[in-house]
CSV table of C-alpha atoms in Angstrom, one decimal:
chain,number,residue,atom,x,y,z
A,1,UNK,CA,68.3,-71.5,-15.7
A,2,UNK,CA,67.8,-69.1,-18.6
A,3,UNK,CA,64.0,-69.0,-18.1
A,4,UNK,CA,64.5,-68.5,-14.4
A,5,UNK,CA,66.8,-65.5,-15.1
A,6,UNK,CA,64.3,-64.1,-17.6
A,7,UNK,CA,61.5,-64.4,-15.0
A,8,UNK,CA,63.6,-62.6,-12.4
A,9,UNK,CA,64.3,-59.8,-14.9
A,10,UNK,CA,60.6,-59.5,-15.7
A,11,UNK,CA,59.7,-59.3,-12.0
A,12,UNK,CA,62.4,-56.6,-11.5
A,13,UNK,CA,61.1,-54.6,-14.4
A,14,UNK,CA,57.5,-54.8,-13.2
A,15,UNK,CA,58.7,-53.6,-9.8
A,16,UNK,CA,60.5,-50.6,-11.3
A,17,UNK,CA,57.5,-49.9,-13.5
A,18,UNK,CA,55.1,-50.0,-10.5
A,19,UNK,CA,57.4,-47.8,-8.4
A,20,UNK,CA,57.6,-45.3,-11.3
A,21,UNK,CA,53.9,-45.2,-11.6
A,22,UNK,CA,53.5,-44.6,-7.9
A,23,UNK,CA,56.0,-41.7,-8.1
A,24,UNK,CA,54.1,-40.2,-11.1
A,25,UNK,CA,50.8,-40.4,-9.1
A,26,UNK,CA,52.5,-38.8,-6.1
A,27,UNK,CA,53.8,-36.0,-8.3
A,28,UNK,CA,50.4,-35.4,-9.9
A,29,UNK,CA,48.6,-35.4,-6.6
A,30,UNK,CA,51.2,-33.0,-5.2
A,31,UNK,CA,50.7,-30.6,-8.1
A,32,UNK,CA,46.9,-30.7,-7.8
A,33,UNK,CA,46.9,-30.4,-4.0
A,34,UNK,CA,49.5,-27.5,-4.0
A,35,UNK,CA,52.2,-29.3,-2.1
A,36,UNK,CA,55.2,-27.0,-1.6
A,37,UNK,CA,57.8,-26.9,-4.3
A,38,UNK,CA,60.7,-27.6,-1.9
A,39,UNK,CA,58.9,-30.6,-0.5
A,40,UNK,CA,58.5,-32.1,-4.0
A,41,UNK,CA,62.1,-31.3,-4.9
A,42,UNK,CA,63.3,-33.0,-1.7
A,43,UNK,CA,61.2,-36.1,-2.5
A,44,UNK,CA,62.7,-36.3,-6.0
A,45,UNK,CA,66.2,-35.9,-4.6
A,46,UNK,CA,65.6,-38.7,-2.1
A,47,UNK,CA,64.2,-41.0,-4.7
A,48,UNK,CA,67.1,-40.3,-7.1
A,49,UNK,CA,69.5,-41.4,-4.2
A,50,UNK,CA,67.3,-44.5,-3.5
A,51,UNK,CA,69.5,-47.5,-4.6
A,52,UNK,CA,66.8,-50.0,-4.0
A,53,UNK,CA,64.7,-48.8,-7.0
A,54,UNK,CA,66.1,-48.0,-10.4
A,55,UNK,CA,63.6,-45.5,-11.8
A,56,UNK,CA,63.2,-45.1,-15.5
A,57,UNK,CA,63.2,-41.3,-15.2
A,58,UNK,CA,62.4,-40.5,-18.8
A,59,UNK,CA,59.2,-42.6,-18.5
A,60,UNK,CA,58.2,-40.7,-15.3
A,61,UNK,CA,58.8,-37.4,-17.2
A,62,UNK,CA,56.6,-38.7,-20.1
A,63,UNK,CA,53.9,-39.6,-17.6
A,64,UNK,CA,53.8,-36.0,-16.3
A,65,UNK,CA,53.8,-34.5,-19.8
A,66,UNK,CA,51.0,-36.8,-21.0
A,67,UNK,CA,49.0,-35.7,-17.9
A,68,UNK,CA,49.8,-32.0,-18.4
A,69,UNK,CA,48.8,-32.1,-22.1
A,70,UNK,CA,45.1,-32.6,-21.2
A,71,UNK,CA,44.9,-30.2,-18.3
A,72,UNK,CA,43.2,-26.8,-18.6
A,73,UNK,CA,44.8,-25.4,-15.4
A,74,UNK,CA,47.9,-23.5,-16.7
A,75,UNK,CA,49.6,-23.6,-13.3
A,76,UNK,CA,49.4,-27.4,-13.1
A,77,UNK,CA,50.9,-27.6,-16.6
A,78,UNK,CA,53.7,-25.3,-15.6
A,79,UNK,CA,54.5,-27.5,-12.6
A,80,UNK,CA,54.3,-30.7,-14.6
A,81,UNK,CA,56.7,-29.5,-17.3
A,82,UNK,CA,59.0,-28.0,-14.7
A,83,UNK,CA,59.3,-31.3,-12.8
A,84,UNK,CA,59.5,-33.3,-16.1
A,85,UNK,CA,62.6,-31.3,-17.1
A,86,UNK,CA,64.1,-32.4,-13.8
A,87,UNK,CA,63.3,-36.0,-14.6
A,88,UNK,CA,64.9,-35.8,-18.0
A,89,UNK,CA,68.0,-34.4,-16.3
A,90,UNK,CA,68.1,-37.4,-14.1
A,91,UNK,CA,67.6,-39.7,-17.1
A,92,UNK,CA,71.0,-38.7,-18.6
A,93,UNK,CA,72.4,-36.7,-21.5
A,94,UNK,CA,70.7,-38.8,-24.1
A,95,UNK,CA,67.5,-37.1,-23.0
A,96,UNK,CA,68.8,-33.6,-23.2
A,97,UNK,CA,66.6,-32.7,-26.2
A,98,UNK,CA,63.5,-33.8,-24.3
A,99,UNK,CA,64.6,-31.8,-21.3
A,100,UNK,CA,65.1,-28.7,-23.6
A,101,UNK,CA,61.6,-29.3,-25.1
A,102,UNK,CA,60.2,-29.0,-21.6
A,103,UNK,CA,62.1,-25.7,-21.0
A,104,UNK,CA,61.0,-24.3,-24.3
A,105,UNK,CA,57.4,-25.3,-23.6
A,106,UNK,CA,57.5,-23.7,-20.2
A,107,UNK,CA,58.9,-20.5,-21.7
A,108,UNK,CA,55.9,-20.4,-24.1
A,109,UNK,CA,53.4,-21.0,-21.4
A,110,UNK,CA,54.6,-18.3,-19.0
A,111,UNK,CA,52.7,-15.0,-19.3
A,112,UNK,CA,54.2,-12.0,-21.0
A,113,UNK,CA,53.1,-10.0,-17.9
A,114,UNK,CA,53.4,-11.9,-14.6
A,115,UNK,CA,55.9,-14.5,-15.9
A,116,UNK,CA,58.0,-12.3,-18.2
A,117,UNK,CA,61.2,-12.5,-16.3
A,118,UNK,CA,61.0,-16.3,-16.0
A,119,UNK,CA,60.1,-16.4,-19.7
A,120,UNK,CA,63.2,-14.5,-20.7
A,121,UNK,CA,65.4,-16.7,-18.5
A,122,UNK,CA,64.0,-19.9,-19.9
A,123,UNK,CA,64.5,-18.9,-23.5
A,124,UNK,CA,68.1,-17.7,-22.7
A,125,UNK,CA,68.7,-21.1,-21.1
A,126,UNK,CA,67.4,-22.9,-24.2
A,127,UNK,CA,69.6,-20.8,-26.5
A,128,UNK,CA,72.7,-21.2,-24.4
A,129,UNK,CA,72.4,-25.0,-24.1
A,130,UNK,CA,71.4,-25.7,-27.7
A,131,UNK,CA,74.2,-23.4,-29.0
A,132,UNK,CA,76.7,-25.3,-26.9
A,133,UNK,CA,75.4,-28.6,-28.3
A,134,UNK,CA,75.7,-27.2,-31.9
A,135,UNK,CA,79.2,-25.8,-31.2
A,136,UNK,CA,80.2,-29.3,-30.0
A,137,UNK,CA,79.1,-30.8,-33.3
A,138,UNK,CA,75.6,-31.9,-32.6
A,139,UNK,CA,73.7,-32.1,-35.9
A,140,UNK,CA,70.3,-33.2,-34.4
A,141,UNK,CA,67.6,-31.2,-36.2
A,142,UNK,CA,65.6,-30.8,-33.0
A,143,UNK,CA,68.6,-29.1,-31.4
A,144,UNK,CA,68.7,-26.5,-34.3
A,145,UNK,CA,64.9,-26.2,-34.0
A,146,UNK,CA,65.0,-25.2,-30.4
A,147,UNK,CA,68.0,-23.0,-30.9
A,148,UNK,CA,66.5,-21.0,-33.8
A,149,UNK,CA,63.0,-20.9,-32.4
A,150,UNK,CA,64.4,-19.8,-29.0
A,151,UNK,CA,66.3,-17.0,-30.7
A,152,UNK,CA,63.2,-15.9,-32.7
A,153,UNK,CA,61.0,-15.9,-29.6
A,154,UNK,CA,63.4,-13.9,-27.4
A,155,UNK,CA,64.2,-11.4,-30.2
A,156,UNK,CA,60.5,-10.8,-30.7
A,157,UNK,CA,59.9,-10.4,-27.0
A,158,UNK,CA,62.6,-7.8,-26.7
A,159,UNK,CA,61.2,-6.1,-29.8
A,160,UNK,CA,57.7,-6.1,-28.5
A,161,UNK,CA,58.8,-4.6,-25.2
A,162,UNK,CA,60.7,-1.8,-27.0
A,163,UNK,CA,64.3,-3.1,-26.4
A,164,UNK,CA,65.6,-2.9,-29.9
A,165,UNK,CA,69.3,-3.1,-28.9
A,166,UNK,CA,68.8,-6.6,-27.4
A,167,UNK,CA,66.3,-7.6,-30.1
A,168,UNK,CA,68.9,-6.7,-32.8
A,169,UNK,CA,71.5,-8.9,-31.1
A,170,UNK,CA,69.2,-11.9,-31.2
A,171,UNK,CA,68.0,-11.3,-34.7
A,172,UNK,CA,71.6,-11.2,-35.9
A,173,UNK,CA,72.3,-14.5,-34.2
A,174,UNK,CA,69.2,-16.0,-35.7
A,175,UNK,CA,70.2,-14.9,-39.2
A,176,UNK,CA,73.7,-16.3,-38.7
A,177,UNK,CA,72.1,-19.6,-37.5
A,178,UNK,CA,69.7,-19.9,-40.4
A,179,UNK,CA,72.1,-21.8,-42.8
A,180,UNK,CA,72.2,-24.7,-40.3
A,181,UNK,CA,68.6,-25.4,-41.1
A,182,UNK,CA,68.6,-24.1,-44.7
A,183,UNK,CA,66.1,-21.5,-43.6
A,184,UNK,CA,67.8,-18.3,-44.8
A,185,UNK,CA,64.8,-17.0,-46.8
A,186,UNK,CA,62.3,-18.1,-44.2
A,187,UNK,CA,64.2,-16.4,-41.3
A,188,UNK,CA,64.6,-13.2,-43.4
A,189,UNK,CA,60.9,-13.1,-44.1
A,190,UNK,CA,60.0,-13.7,-40.5
A,191,UNK,CA,62.4,-11.0,-39.3
A,192,UNK,CA,61.1,-8.5,-41.9
A,193,UNK,CA,57.6,-9.1,-40.8
A,194,UNK,CA,58.2,-9.0,-37.0
A,195,UNK,CA,60.8,-6.1,-37.1
A,196,UNK,CA,60.8,-4.1,-40.3
A,197,UNK,CA,63.2,-1.6,-38.7
A,198,UNK,CA,65.9,-4.4,-38.5
A,199,UNK,CA,66.7,-4.5,-42.3
A,200,UNK,CA,66.2,-0.7,-42.6
A,201,UNK,CA,69.0,-0.4,-40.1
A,202,UNK,CA,71.1,-3.3,-41.5
A,203,UNK,CA,70.4,-3.3,-45.3
A,204,UNK,CA,73.6,-5.1,-46.0
A,205,UNK,CA,72.1,-8.2,-44.3
A,206,UNK,CA,69.1,-8.4,-46.6
A,207,UNK,CA,69.4,-10.9,-49.5
A,208,UNK,CA,67.4,-10.8,-52.7
A,209,UNK,CA,66.0,-14.3,-53.1
A,210,UNK,CA,64.0,-13.6,-56.2
């Protein structure tokens, strides 16, 4: 009886794995062939409601990421990470860090010209979500990593585009967050290098580490 039960479980797992691979293939084919975004989203939604198959969504996300990592076509990579973030969302809260990794990667990929608005929004989303996790007591080092790196990226973006008021806001938040990762000196050096005006304007925030 026990062996029969184990065999049934193995068959069920193989079926789910097979269906998952089919969905990954369909998603990749859709990205390559330029299938419409709404059509892909609708397909994902339908599959998430499909009670006959229990997809392992995080493995489907990983399949997309592995494929995207060897692609030279930036638009394919953007689509793959975009849909992978959706898959991690379906996989549950235990995969939030992986989902945030996808959002952070997307923000880095987007161009500072044509994709600037999307770039800002993605970094803002990463910062908002990771800050909420930290405020809730999450001590995962990866959460701090994406929070601090998101702050650094968006502060530098605002600085590079001449918006010092917004840049200053994010630099201040970054400096306040630095103790969470024991990176006070590192963050100060980064900020001094990227925005020398910041400590000239706020000398009281500069610490002598020598």
